[in-house]
PDB file of C-alpha atoms in Angstrom:
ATOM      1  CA  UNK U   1     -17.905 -51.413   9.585  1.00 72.00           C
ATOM      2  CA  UNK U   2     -20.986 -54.044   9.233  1.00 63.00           C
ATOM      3  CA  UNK U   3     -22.916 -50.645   8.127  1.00 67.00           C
ATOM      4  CA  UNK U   4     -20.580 -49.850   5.429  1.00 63.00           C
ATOM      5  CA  UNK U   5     -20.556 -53.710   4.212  1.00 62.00           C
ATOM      6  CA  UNK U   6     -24.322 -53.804   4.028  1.00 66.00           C
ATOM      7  CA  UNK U   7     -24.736 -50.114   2.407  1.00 56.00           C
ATOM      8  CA  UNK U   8     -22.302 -51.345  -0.360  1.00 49.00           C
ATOM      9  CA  UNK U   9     -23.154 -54.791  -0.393  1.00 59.00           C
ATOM     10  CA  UNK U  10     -26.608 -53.675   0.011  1.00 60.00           C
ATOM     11  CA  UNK U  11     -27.918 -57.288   1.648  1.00 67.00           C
ATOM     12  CA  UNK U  12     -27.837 -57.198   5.462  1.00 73.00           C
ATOM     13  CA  UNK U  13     -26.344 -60.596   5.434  1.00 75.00           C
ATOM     14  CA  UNK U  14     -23.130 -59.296   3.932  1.00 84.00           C
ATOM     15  CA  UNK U  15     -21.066 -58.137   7.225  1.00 83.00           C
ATOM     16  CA  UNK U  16     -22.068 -61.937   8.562  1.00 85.00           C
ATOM     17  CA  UNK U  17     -20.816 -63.941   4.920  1.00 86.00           C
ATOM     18  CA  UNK U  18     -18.101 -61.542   5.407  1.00 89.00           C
ATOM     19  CA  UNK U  19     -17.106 -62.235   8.842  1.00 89.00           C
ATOM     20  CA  UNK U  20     -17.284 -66.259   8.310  1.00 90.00           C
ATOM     21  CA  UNK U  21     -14.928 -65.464   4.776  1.00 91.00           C
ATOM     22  CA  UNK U  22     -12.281 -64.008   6.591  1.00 94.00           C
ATOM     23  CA  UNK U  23     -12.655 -66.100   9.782  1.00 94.00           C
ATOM     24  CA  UNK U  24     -12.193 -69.189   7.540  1.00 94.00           C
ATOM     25  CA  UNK U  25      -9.352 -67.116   5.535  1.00 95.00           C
ATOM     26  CA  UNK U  26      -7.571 -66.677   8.959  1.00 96.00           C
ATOM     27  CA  UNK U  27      -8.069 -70.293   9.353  1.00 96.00           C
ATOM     28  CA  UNK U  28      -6.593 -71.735   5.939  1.00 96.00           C
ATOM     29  CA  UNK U  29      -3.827 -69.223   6.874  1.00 96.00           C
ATOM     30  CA  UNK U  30      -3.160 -70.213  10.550  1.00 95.00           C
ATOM     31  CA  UNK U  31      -2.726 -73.811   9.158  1.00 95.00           C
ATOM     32  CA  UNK U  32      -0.448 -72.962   6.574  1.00 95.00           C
ATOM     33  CA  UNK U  33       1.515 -70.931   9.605  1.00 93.00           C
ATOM     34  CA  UNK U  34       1.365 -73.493  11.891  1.00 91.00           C
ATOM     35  CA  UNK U  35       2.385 -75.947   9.134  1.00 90.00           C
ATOM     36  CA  UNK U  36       5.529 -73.607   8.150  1.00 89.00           C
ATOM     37  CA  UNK U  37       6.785 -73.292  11.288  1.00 85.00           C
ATOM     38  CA  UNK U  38       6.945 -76.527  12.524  1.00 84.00           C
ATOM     39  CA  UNK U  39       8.746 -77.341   9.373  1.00 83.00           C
ATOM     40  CA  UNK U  40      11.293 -75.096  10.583  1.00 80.00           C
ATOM     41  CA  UNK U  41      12.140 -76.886  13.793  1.00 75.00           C
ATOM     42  CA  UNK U  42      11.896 -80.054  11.610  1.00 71.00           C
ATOM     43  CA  UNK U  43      15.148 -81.933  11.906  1.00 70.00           C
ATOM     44  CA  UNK U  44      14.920 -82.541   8.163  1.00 68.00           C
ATOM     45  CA  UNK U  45      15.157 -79.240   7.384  1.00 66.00           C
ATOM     46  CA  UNK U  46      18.746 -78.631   7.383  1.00 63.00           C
ATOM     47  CA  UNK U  47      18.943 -81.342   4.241  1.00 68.00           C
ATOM     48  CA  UNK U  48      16.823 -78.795   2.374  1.00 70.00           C
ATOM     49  CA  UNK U  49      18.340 -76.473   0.585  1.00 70.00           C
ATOM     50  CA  UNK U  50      16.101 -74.523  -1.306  1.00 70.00           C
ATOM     51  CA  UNK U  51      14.283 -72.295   0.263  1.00 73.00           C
ATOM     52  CA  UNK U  52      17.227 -71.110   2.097  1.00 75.00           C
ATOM     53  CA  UNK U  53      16.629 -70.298   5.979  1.00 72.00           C
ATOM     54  CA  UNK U  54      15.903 -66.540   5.474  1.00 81.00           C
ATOM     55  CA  UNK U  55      13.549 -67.281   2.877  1.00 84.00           C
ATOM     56  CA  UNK U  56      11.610 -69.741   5.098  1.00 81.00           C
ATOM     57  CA  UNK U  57      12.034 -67.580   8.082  1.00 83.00           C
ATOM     58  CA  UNK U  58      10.405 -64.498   5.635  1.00 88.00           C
ATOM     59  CA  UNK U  59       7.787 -66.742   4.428  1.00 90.00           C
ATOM     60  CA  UNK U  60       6.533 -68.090   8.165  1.00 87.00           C
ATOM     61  CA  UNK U  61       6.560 -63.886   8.838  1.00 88.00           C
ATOM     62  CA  UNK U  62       4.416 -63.078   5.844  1.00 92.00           C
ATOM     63  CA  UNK U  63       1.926 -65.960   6.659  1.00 93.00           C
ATOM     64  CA  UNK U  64       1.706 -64.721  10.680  1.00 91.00           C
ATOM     65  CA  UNK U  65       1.389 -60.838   8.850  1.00 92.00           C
ATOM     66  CA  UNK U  66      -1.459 -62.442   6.772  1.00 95.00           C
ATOM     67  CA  UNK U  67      -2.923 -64.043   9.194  1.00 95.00           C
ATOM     68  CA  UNK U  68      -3.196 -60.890  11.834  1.00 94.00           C
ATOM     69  CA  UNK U  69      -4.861 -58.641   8.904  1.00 95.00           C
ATOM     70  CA  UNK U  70      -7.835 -61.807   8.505  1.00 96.00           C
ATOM     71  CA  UNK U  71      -8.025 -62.262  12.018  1.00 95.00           C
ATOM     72  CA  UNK U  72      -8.191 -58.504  12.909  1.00 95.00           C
ATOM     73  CA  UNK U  73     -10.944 -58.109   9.738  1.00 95.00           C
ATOM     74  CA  UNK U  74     -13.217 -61.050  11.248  1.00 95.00           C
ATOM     75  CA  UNK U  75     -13.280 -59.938  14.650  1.00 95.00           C
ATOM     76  CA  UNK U  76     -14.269 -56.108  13.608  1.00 93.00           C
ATOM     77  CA  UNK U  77     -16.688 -57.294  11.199  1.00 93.00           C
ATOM     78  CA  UNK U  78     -18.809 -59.432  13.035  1.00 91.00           C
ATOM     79  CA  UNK U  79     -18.286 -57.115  16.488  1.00 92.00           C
ATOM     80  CA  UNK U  80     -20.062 -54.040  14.856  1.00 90.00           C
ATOM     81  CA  UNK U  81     -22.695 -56.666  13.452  1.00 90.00           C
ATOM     82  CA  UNK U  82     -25.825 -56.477  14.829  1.00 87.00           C
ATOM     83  CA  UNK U  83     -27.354 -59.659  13.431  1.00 86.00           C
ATOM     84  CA  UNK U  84     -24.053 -61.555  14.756  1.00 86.00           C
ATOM     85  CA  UNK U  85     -24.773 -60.742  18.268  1.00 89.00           C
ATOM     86  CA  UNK U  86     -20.953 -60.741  19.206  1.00 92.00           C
ATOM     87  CA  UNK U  87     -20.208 -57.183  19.982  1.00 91.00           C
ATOM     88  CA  UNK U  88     -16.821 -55.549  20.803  1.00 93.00           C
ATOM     89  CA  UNK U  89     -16.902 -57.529  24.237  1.00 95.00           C
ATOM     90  CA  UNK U  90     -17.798 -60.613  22.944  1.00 94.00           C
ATOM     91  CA  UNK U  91     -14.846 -60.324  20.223  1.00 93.00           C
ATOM     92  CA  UNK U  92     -12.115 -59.699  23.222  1.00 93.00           C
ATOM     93  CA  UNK U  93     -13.443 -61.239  26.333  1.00 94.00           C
ATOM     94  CA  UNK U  94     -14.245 -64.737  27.078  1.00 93.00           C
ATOM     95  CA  UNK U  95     -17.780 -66.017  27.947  1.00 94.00           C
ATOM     96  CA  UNK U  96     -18.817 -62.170  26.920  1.00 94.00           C
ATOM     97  CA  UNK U  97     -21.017 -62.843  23.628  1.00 93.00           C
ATOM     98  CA  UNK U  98     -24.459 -63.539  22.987  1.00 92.00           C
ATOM     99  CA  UNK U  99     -24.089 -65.742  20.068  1.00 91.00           C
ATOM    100  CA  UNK U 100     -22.733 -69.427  21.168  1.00 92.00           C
ATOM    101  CA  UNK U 101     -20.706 -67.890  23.968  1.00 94.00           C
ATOM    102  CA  UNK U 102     -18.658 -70.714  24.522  1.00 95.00           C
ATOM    103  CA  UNK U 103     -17.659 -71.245  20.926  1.00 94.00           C
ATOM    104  CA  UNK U 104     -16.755 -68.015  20.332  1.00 95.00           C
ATOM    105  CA  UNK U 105     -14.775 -67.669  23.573  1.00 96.00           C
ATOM    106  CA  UNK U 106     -12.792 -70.685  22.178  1.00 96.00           C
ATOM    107  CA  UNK U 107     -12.160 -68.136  19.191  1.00 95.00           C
ATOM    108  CA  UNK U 108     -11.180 -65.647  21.502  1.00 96.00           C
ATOM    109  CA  UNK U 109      -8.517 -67.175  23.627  1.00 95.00           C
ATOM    110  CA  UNK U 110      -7.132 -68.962  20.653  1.00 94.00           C
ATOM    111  CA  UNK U 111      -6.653 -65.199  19.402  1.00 93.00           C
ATOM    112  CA  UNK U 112      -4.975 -64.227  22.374  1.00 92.00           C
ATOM    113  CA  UNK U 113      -2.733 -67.152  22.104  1.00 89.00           C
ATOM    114  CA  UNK U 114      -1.604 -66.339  18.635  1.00 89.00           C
ATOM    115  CA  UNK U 115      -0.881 -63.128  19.398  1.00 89.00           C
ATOM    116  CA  UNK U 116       1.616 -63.821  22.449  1.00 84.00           C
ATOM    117  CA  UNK U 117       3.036 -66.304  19.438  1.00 84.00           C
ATOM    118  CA  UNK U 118       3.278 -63.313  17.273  1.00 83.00           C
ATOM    119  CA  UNK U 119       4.752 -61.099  19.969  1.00 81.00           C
ATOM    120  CA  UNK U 120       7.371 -63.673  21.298  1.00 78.00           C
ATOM    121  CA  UNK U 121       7.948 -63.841  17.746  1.00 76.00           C
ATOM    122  CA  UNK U 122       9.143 -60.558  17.010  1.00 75.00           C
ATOM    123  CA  UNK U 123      11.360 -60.458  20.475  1.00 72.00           C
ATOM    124  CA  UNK U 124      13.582 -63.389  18.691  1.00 70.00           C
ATOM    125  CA  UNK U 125      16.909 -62.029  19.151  1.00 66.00           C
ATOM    126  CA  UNK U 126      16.342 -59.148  21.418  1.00 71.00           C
ATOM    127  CA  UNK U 127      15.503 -62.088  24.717  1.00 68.00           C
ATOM    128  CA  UNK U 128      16.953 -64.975  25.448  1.00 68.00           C
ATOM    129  CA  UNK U 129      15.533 -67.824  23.718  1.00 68.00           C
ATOM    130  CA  UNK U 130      14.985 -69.884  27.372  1.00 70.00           C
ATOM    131  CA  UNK U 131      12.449 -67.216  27.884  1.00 70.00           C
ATOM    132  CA  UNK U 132      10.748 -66.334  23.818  1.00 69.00           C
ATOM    133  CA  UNK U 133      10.536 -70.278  23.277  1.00 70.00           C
ATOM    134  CA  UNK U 134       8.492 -71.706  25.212  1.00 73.00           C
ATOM    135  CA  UNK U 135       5.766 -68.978  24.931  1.00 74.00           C
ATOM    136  CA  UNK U 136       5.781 -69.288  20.835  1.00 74.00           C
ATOM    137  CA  UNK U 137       4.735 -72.872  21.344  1.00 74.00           C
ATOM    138  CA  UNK U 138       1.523 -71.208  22.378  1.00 75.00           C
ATOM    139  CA  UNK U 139       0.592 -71.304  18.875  1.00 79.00           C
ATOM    140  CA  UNK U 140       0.214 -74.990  19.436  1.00 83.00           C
ATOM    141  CA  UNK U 141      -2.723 -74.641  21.437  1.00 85.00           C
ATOM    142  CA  UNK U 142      -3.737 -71.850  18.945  1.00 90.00           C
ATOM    143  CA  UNK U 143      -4.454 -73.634  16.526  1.00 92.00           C
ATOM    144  CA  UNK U 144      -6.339 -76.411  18.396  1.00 93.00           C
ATOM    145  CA  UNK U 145      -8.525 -73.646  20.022  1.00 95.00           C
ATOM    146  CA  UNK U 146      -9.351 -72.145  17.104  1.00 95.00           C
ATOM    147  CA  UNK U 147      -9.963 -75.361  14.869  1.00 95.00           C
ATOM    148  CA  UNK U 148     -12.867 -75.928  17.657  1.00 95.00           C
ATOM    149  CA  UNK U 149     -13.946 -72.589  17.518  1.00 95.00           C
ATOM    150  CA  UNK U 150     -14.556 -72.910  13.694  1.00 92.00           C
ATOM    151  CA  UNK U 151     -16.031 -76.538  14.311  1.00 93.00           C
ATOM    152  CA  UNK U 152     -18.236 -75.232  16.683  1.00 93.00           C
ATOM    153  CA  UNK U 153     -19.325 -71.923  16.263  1.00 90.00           C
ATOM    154  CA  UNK U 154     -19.851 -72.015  12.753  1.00 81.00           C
ATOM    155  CA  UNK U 155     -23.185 -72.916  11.156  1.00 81.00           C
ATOM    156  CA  UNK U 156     -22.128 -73.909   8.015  1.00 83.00           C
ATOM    157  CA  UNK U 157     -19.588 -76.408  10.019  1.00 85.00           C
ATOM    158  CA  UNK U 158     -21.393 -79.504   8.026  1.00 87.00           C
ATOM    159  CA  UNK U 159     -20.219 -78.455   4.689  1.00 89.00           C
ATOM    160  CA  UNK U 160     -16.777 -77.850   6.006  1.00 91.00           C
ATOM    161  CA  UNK U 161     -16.150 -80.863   7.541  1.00 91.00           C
ATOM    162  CA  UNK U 162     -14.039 -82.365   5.332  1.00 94.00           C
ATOM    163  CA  UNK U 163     -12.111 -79.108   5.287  1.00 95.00           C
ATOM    164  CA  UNK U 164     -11.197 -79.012   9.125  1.00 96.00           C
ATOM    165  CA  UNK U 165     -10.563 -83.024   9.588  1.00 96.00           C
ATOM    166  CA  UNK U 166      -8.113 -82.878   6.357  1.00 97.00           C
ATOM    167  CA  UNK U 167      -6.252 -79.693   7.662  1.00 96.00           C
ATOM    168  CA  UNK U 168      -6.100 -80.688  11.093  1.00 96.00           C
ATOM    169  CA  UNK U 169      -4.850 -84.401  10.058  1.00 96.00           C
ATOM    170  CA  UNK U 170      -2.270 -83.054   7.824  1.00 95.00           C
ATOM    171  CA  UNK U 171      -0.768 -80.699  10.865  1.00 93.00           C
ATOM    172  CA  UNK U 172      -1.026 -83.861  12.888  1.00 93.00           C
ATOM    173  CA  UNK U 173       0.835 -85.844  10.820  1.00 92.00           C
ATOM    174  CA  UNK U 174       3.488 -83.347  10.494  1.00 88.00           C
ATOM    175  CA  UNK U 175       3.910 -82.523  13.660  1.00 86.00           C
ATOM    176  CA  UNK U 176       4.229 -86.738  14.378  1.00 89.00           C
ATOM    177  CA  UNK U 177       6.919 -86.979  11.652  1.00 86.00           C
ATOM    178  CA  UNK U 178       8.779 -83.475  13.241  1.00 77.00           C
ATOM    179  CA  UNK U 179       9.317 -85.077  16.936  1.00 76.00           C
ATOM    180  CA  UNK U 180       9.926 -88.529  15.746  1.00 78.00           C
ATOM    181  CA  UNK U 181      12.662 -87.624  13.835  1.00 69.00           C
ATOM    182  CA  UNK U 182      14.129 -86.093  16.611  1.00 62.00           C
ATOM    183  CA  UNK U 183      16.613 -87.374  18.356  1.00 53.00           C
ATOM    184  CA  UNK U 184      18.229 -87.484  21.902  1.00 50.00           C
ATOM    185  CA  UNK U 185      21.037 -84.764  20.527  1.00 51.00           C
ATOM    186  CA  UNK U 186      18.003 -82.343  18.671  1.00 51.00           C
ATOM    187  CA  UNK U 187      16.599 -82.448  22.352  1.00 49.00           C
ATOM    188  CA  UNK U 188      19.483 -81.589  24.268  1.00 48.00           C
ATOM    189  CA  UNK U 189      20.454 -78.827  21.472  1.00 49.00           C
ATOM    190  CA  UNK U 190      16.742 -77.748  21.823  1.00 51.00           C
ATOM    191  CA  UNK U 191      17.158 -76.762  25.371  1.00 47.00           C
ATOM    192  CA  UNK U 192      17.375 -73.224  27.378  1.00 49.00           C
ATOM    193  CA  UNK U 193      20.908 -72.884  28.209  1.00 44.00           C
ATOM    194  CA  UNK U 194      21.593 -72.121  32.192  1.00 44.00           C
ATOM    195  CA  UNK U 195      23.643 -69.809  32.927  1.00 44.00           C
ATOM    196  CA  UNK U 196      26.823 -70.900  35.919  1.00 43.00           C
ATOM    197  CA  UNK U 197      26.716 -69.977  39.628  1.00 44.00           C
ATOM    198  CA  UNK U 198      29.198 -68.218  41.181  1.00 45.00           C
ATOM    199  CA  UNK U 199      30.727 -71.685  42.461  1.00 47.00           C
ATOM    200  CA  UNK U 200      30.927 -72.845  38.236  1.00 45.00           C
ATOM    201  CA  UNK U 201      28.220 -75.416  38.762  1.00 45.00           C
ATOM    202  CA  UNK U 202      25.085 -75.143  37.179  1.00 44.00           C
TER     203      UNK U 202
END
């Protein structure tokens, strides 16, 4: 892949500005993810009425879709790069790259994360939600691995500061406004049912 990208781009930097383009792509899109779907477990969402819930539900899908395809471009890119020093292990396995190991690894488990988000995701409906639930809040710690990861394994992370401290305060603040509006009711609604024991006691 990095071959092709240089032979067309024909500068052997290319796979690498690559690579960063779509890691901060899967970023922007991540946030805007992260930012959808905690508006949908917002207890002011049921005053909105436009977007309707499929709409919203379609939209969080198409971001997670989006994201995937950036995520799943960065990773290949900068694994069959050379100059990256990453490599195929690096990309999957923690602690396994040359380059910054222990940013990248951030990078890496963050991945993982998001994709047992994903894959919990797509179960919705076919498990019980006492079991799908609490493993699609991994994306929580998604995001916050990754946001490092970018922060710290990037070296152009100077002239994006004001980039990830905007994005990440905006999330913040969103998330803050999403469990302080909700009350003791929301939180009893909000969890797993149990099923009875034989005696009719839970």
């Amino acid at each position: 892949m990095a071959r092709a990208v240089t032979a067309v781009a024909g500068d052997r930097n290319a796979p690498w500005i690559l690579g960063r383009a779509s890691g901060l792509g899967a970023y922007l899109l991540l946030v805007a993810l992260v930012g959808t779907g905690t508006l949908l477990a917002h207890p002011w969402s049921v005053r909105w009425r436009r977007p309707g819930p499929a709409a919203r539900l379609r939209l969080h899908a198409g971001l997670a879709a989006f994201t995937l395809a950036f995520l799943v471009l960065h990773v290949v890119v900068l694994a069959t790069d050379p100059y990256a020093k990453v490599g195929w292990w690096g990309a999957v396995l923690p602690m396994a790259s040359q380059y910054r190991p222990a940013s990248v690894t951030l990078g890496v488990v963050g991945g993982w994360c998001g994709l047992i988000a994903g894959l919990t995701a797509a179960l919705a409906g076919r498990i019980t939600r006492r079991f799908w639930w609490p493993l699609h809040r991994a994306a929580v710690g998604c995001f916050i691995l990754v946001w490092l990861h970018g922060v710290l394994a990037g070296s152009d992370t100077t002239a994006l500061r004001a980039l990830y401290l905007l994005t990440a305060a905006a999330l913040l603040i969103l998330a803050t406004t999403r469990y302080a509006a909700t009350s003791r009711a929301d939180r009893m609604r909000q969890l797993p049912a149990r099923r009875p024991t034989a005696g009719g006691r839970p």
